[in-house]
């Protein structure tokens, strides 16, 4: 296999493996974070919106430095979406095209996309989730293909179980494949599909004309210092390289290269009948840029203005203000975010919607927010406790965010930082409304934040949430039997605040021989009232 | 503080230990009559005369977790009287929570290991340690799985997929007429309950009877659709362990079942063939929220006794106590 193809295939395989394995191993999740950290589109969004380049984007800076030396090698050898674009192109025959496609002049589009990304971020709308190639790929693999694979694995295990039981293969017999479910799969797949559908408009259409990361790399690769396409005197001007270049970066003089467009895929070198094209450092003559997109000053100025204007308009109409599902409206505290999330609007402006936090979540409670946080933040994570609670000892999602939208938490911190605060709807709660000793919320609460209290009008002790202890882990909401709406729901109230010296991280709940540790009731010790759960 | 002495004292105060407390003749007659009536009414007079053999109805051993569990079972006649060669055994500890040993929310791994070892010594065909955990299984079962590893790498499971459960009818159910129960439990020859002793906000205590809820798929339905205490007893008519070993090495006496609460380090293991008696004895043996409470204050124990599932008149039962030092 050719080195370029080998590198590309290896990169796609490693990227997919890291994202898929992130669901089982945090080491893979952290490695996937470094991979996603190579994405310059994310850097542009966070830098433009928050004037910050997070440590997670050090890989991107390294890749940009290498781009100065060796051009857009990332696009041809590293980018997993680029690999998929190549696969699509070869399947649908776009690679073999000889005639210049009509879209040859649209290469400026990617700068416009980049401008819109930067401008909308400055105006308060994060679009990298829809535009960054690595985010698009991470979602395709992590949120669409991985769940499908798990379904297939589950079907296999179920089919194999009777046989495994008969053969005494207990490891297979007790293997439980937990299905993964995220929602918004159609949109995740759709965005990737749009990127790949560019095949109808010519080879590498996405990379050539739309990709904002490609645009950043192009700006850094106007004249690569070390490795770039060089043509020696042997060239016979057969035009084969010009016709076969997927990026349309050569020509019309085959000796001339538009290095900002060249992704160093080296196809020109391969198709050259006289081996006149090389990419090695040194040797050969340096050529000027080719024809095509004219970077005239007027064009650039118009482009910048248009990008800024569309960024402002998009930010005005796609932002979360005014949108929101019933749950948000009911709670009135905003959208639940993963533990350790940057409070306020900073979270939405940092998140690039890669979905890695969702993939690593062992209880599958992190999901795309969809309409909850507005169309622009559709792929930002929210917390849905229907599939499980937020395990108080787990810090996975905080370890894998490349953008710093979720700050890393130590296990000790995790137990004290609020995701939100649970609230009880006393009109539907079984203990409050039906005087039945349900109290599942108290049973499952890992921080002792559900307190049982004797209320004058209630026959039994009823649950009350202690806001100073509750960290919003959602055990109560997950286990609450009330339907369709659970009677105890975690709201984003107090998200990001710290529970000091209490709960899991600190001392035991105070107990004074009373009911559920609540003091001040003189009737309790030795009196008529029995401890919780006991009866006459 | 000797907890067992306190139990004796409580039993004596209630006139059930015979001759210890002074009773008026009228009171004595009244209590004899009540006892006879309750026995006749509930049909609880044991069919096997435990008093004639040297096997007690209850064994209570104080000592280190493993040895105390072993001794408690030996006193009841040894594991050989429960497990025969080749039989399928399911051991049901409480491993629903992810706390450590000192939190008192789960069964001590050494108690579980000792029981697995004893089943293994009796050449049980297959030994499984199962629970339907409340927290993610991989965070709950680790310690017990490690403790049991010498007896097979694959015997401890937290079954959180519905595939492992099967609908079973509860013919004697009053409120709960059926439940999806672990297939392995339905197919087992021997069921051994090994709960930890802890308080419980909705049922008073969580011991062997309450612990059977960890063998069903949907237990929250018992909280809200059914009467919780009644349905626990219903479930126990179907899932009736042949041996109950209550791990009271640590007793979570407040804020159960999840804690954090006050843990009494009691170093005690209580065993019986009768789950109601084992639970009732444990209720009486330890303070709950700092108070001494008789077993009938726990409604599911009271109902189970009334329905003839077992005995809660612990004062009338032969208890063999041993202290290992």
GROMACS .gro file of N, CA and C in nm, chain A residues 10-62:
model
  159
   10UNK      N    1  -0.461   0.411   0.850
   10UNK     CA    2  -0.424   0.392   0.990
   10UNK      C    3  -0.489   0.500   1.076
   11UNK      N    4  -0.488   0.624   1.027
   11UNK     CA    5  -0.546   0.734   1.103
   11UNK      C    6  -0.696   0.714   1.124
   12UNK      N    7  -0.765   0.674   1.017
   12UNK     CA    8  -0.909   0.650   1.028
   12UNK      C    9  -0.936   0.537   1.127
   13UNK      N   10  -0.854   0.430   1.118
   13UNK     CA   11  -0.874   0.316   1.207
   13UNK      C   12  -0.845   0.354   1.352
   14UNK      N   13  -0.736   0.429   1.374
   14UNK     CA   14  -0.700   0.467   1.511
   14UNK      C   15  -0.807   0.560   1.568
   15UNK      N   16  -0.848   0.657   1.488
   15UNK     CA   17  -0.950   0.751   1.535
   15UNK      C   18  -1.079   0.678   1.574
   16UNK      N   19  -1.125   0.591   1.485
   16UNK     CA   20  -1.250   0.518   1.513
   16UNK      C   21  -1.233   0.429   1.635
   17UNK      N   22  -1.119   0.361   1.644
   17UNK     CA   23  -1.096   0.270   1.756
   17UNK      C   24  -1.093   0.348   1.887
   18UNK      N   25  -1.028   0.463   1.886
   18UNK     CA   26  -1.019   0.542   2.010
   18UNK      C   27  -1.157   0.588   2.053
   19UNK      N   28  -1.237   0.637   1.957
   19UNK     CA   29  -1.369   0.687   1.994
   19UNK      C   30  -1.458   0.573   2.044
   20UNK      N   31  -1.453   0.459   1.975
   20UNK     CA   32  -1.537   0.346   2.018
   20UNK      C   33  -1.490   0.294   2.154
   21UNK      N   34  -1.358   0.275   2.167
   21UNK     CA   35  -1.305   0.219   2.292
   21UNK      C   36  -1.317   0.317   2.408
   22UNK      N   37  -1.336   0.445   2.376
   22UNK     CA   38  -1.353   0.544   2.483
   22UNK      C   39  -1.472   0.506   2.572
   23UNK      N   40  -1.569   0.434   2.516
   23UNK     CA   41  -1.685   0.396   2.595
   23UNK      C   42  -1.649   0.291   2.700
   24UNK      N   43  -1.537   0.225   2.681
   24UNK     CA   44  -1.496   0.122   2.777
   24UNK      C   45  -1.376   0.165   2.860
   25UNK      N   46  -1.288   0.245   2.799
   25UNK     CA   47  -1.164   0.276   2.869
   25UNK      C   48  -1.135   0.425   2.861
   26UNK      N   49  -1.111   0.483   2.977
   26UNK     CA   50  -1.086   0.627   2.983
   26UNK      C   51  -0.954   0.661   2.915
   27UNK      N   52  -0.858   0.568   2.915
   27UNK     CA   53  -0.730   0.594   2.848
   27UNK      C   54  -0.755   0.623   2.701
   28UNK      N   55  -0.839   0.542   2.638
   28UNK     CA   56  -0.874   0.566   2.497
   28UNK      C   57  -0.946   0.699   2.483
   29UNK      N   58  -1.032   0.732   2.581
   29UNK     CA   59  -1.104   0.858   2.575
   29UNK      C   60  -1.008   0.976   2.576
   30UNK      N   61  -0.907   0.968   2.665
   30UNK     CA   62  -0.810   1.078   2.673
   30UNK      C   63  -0.728   1.085   2.544
   31UNK      N   64  -0.691   0.968   2.489
   31UNK     CA   65  -0.618   0.967   2.361
   31UNK      C   66  -0.705   1.028   2.251
   32UNK      N   67  -0.834   0.995   2.251
   32UNK     CA   68  -0.925   1.052   2.151
   32UNK      C   69  -0.934   1.203   2.168
   33UNK      N   70  -0.927   1.249   2.294
   33UNK     CA   71  -0.930   1.394   2.318
   33UNK      C   72  -0.810   1.461   2.250
   34UNK      N   73  -0.691   1.399   2.260
   34UNK     CA   74  -0.572   1.456   2.195
   34UNK      C   75  -0.590   1.457   2.044
   35UNK      N   76  -0.650   1.352   1.990
   35UNK     CA   77  -0.676   1.347   1.846
   35UNK      C   78  -0.767   1.463   1.807
   36UNK      N   79  -0.877   1.478   1.882
   36UNK     CA   80  -0.972   1.586   1.852
   36UNK      C   81  -0.908   1.723   1.874
   37UNK      N   82  -0.805   1.725   1.958
   37UNK     CA   83  -0.736   1.851   1.985
   37UNK      C   84  -0.654   1.900   1.866
   38UNK      N   85  -0.645   1.819   1.759
   38UNK     CA   86  -0.572   1.863   1.640
   38UNK      C   87  -0.658   1.951   1.550
   39UNK      N   88  -0.781   1.977   1.592
   39UNK     CA   89  -0.878   2.042   1.505
   39UNK      C   90  -0.867   2.194   1.510
   40UNK      N   91  -0.819   2.260   1.404
   40UNK     CA   92  -0.805   2.407   1.410
   40UNK      C   93  -0.938   2.480   1.407
   41UNK      N   94  -1.045   2.415   1.359
   41UNK     CA   95  -1.175   2.481   1.360
   41UNK      C   96  -1.220   2.507   1.503
   42UNK      N   97  -1.193   2.412   1.591
   42UNK     CA   98  -1.225   2.430   1.733
   42UNK      C   99  -1.145   2.545   1.792
   43UNK      N  100  -1.016   2.551   1.754
   43UNK     CA  101  -0.932   2.660   1.804
   43UNK      C  102  -0.992   2.795   1.765
   44UNK      N  103  -1.036   2.805   1.638
   44UNK     CA  104  -1.091   2.932   1.590
   44UNK      C  105  -1.215   2.968   1.670
   45UNK      N  106  -1.303   2.870   1.691
   45UNK     CA  107  -1.427   2.901   1.763
   45UNK      C  108  -1.398   2.950   1.905
   46UNK      N  109  -1.316   2.872   1.980
   46UNK     CA  110  -1.292   2.906   2.119
   46UNK      C  111  -1.212   3.036   2.130
   47UNK      N  112  -1.114   3.052   2.040
   47UNK     CA  113  -1.033   3.174   2.046
   47UNK      C  114  -1.119   3.295   2.014
   48UNK      N  115  -1.208   3.282   1.916
   48UNK     CA  116  -1.290   3.395   1.876
   48UNK      C  117  -1.394   3.428   1.983
   49UNK      N  118  -1.453   3.325   2.043
   49UNK     CA  119  -1.561   3.348   2.137
   49UNK      C  120  -1.508   3.382   2.277
   50UNK      N  121  -1.406   3.310   2.320
   50UNK     CA  122  -1.362   3.322   2.458
   50UNK      C  123  -1.223   3.384   2.472
   51UNK      N  124  -1.160   3.420   2.360
   51UNK     CA  125  -1.024   3.475   2.361
   51UNK      C  126  -0.930   3.387   2.443
   52UNK      N  127  -0.936   3.260   2.412
   52UNK     CA  128  -0.858   3.162   2.489
   52UNK      C  129  -0.822   3.048   2.397
   53UNK      N  130  -0.701   2.998   2.412
   53UNK     CA  131  -0.667   2.874   2.340
   53UNK      C  132  -0.642   2.769   2.447
   54UNK      N  133  -0.738   2.678   2.469
   54UNK     CA  134  -0.726   2.582   2.578
   54UNK      C  135  -0.608   2.486   2.556
   55UNK      N  136  -0.561   2.432   2.668
   55UNK     CA  137  -0.447   2.340   2.662
   55UNK      C  138  -0.478   2.218   2.574
   56UNK      N  139  -0.608   2.185   2.565
   56UNK     CA  140  -0.646   2.069   2.484
   56UNK      C  141  -0.613   2.088   2.337
   57UNK      N  142  -0.588   2.213   2.295
   57UNK     CA  143  -0.560   2.237   2.154
   57UNK      C  144  -0.412   2.252   2.123
   58UNK      N  145  -0.327   2.213   2.214
   58UNK     CA  146  -0.183   2.209   2.186
   58UNK      C  147  -0.154   2.124   2.062
   59UNK      N  148  -0.220   2.008   2.045
   59UNK     CA  149  -0.194   1.931   1.923
   59UNK      C  150  -0.222   2.011   1.797
   60UNK      N  151  -0.329   2.092   1.798
   60UNK     CA  152  -0.362   2.171   1.679
   60UNK      C  153  -0.250   2.269   1.648
   61UNK      N  154  -0.195   2.330   1.753
   61UNK     CA  155  -0.085   2.425   1.731
   61UNK      C  156   0.036   2.354   1.672
   62UNK      N  157   0.062   2.231   1.722
   62UNK     CA  158   0.174   2.153   1.668
   62UNK      C  159   0.150   2.123   1.520
   0.00000   0.00000   0.00000
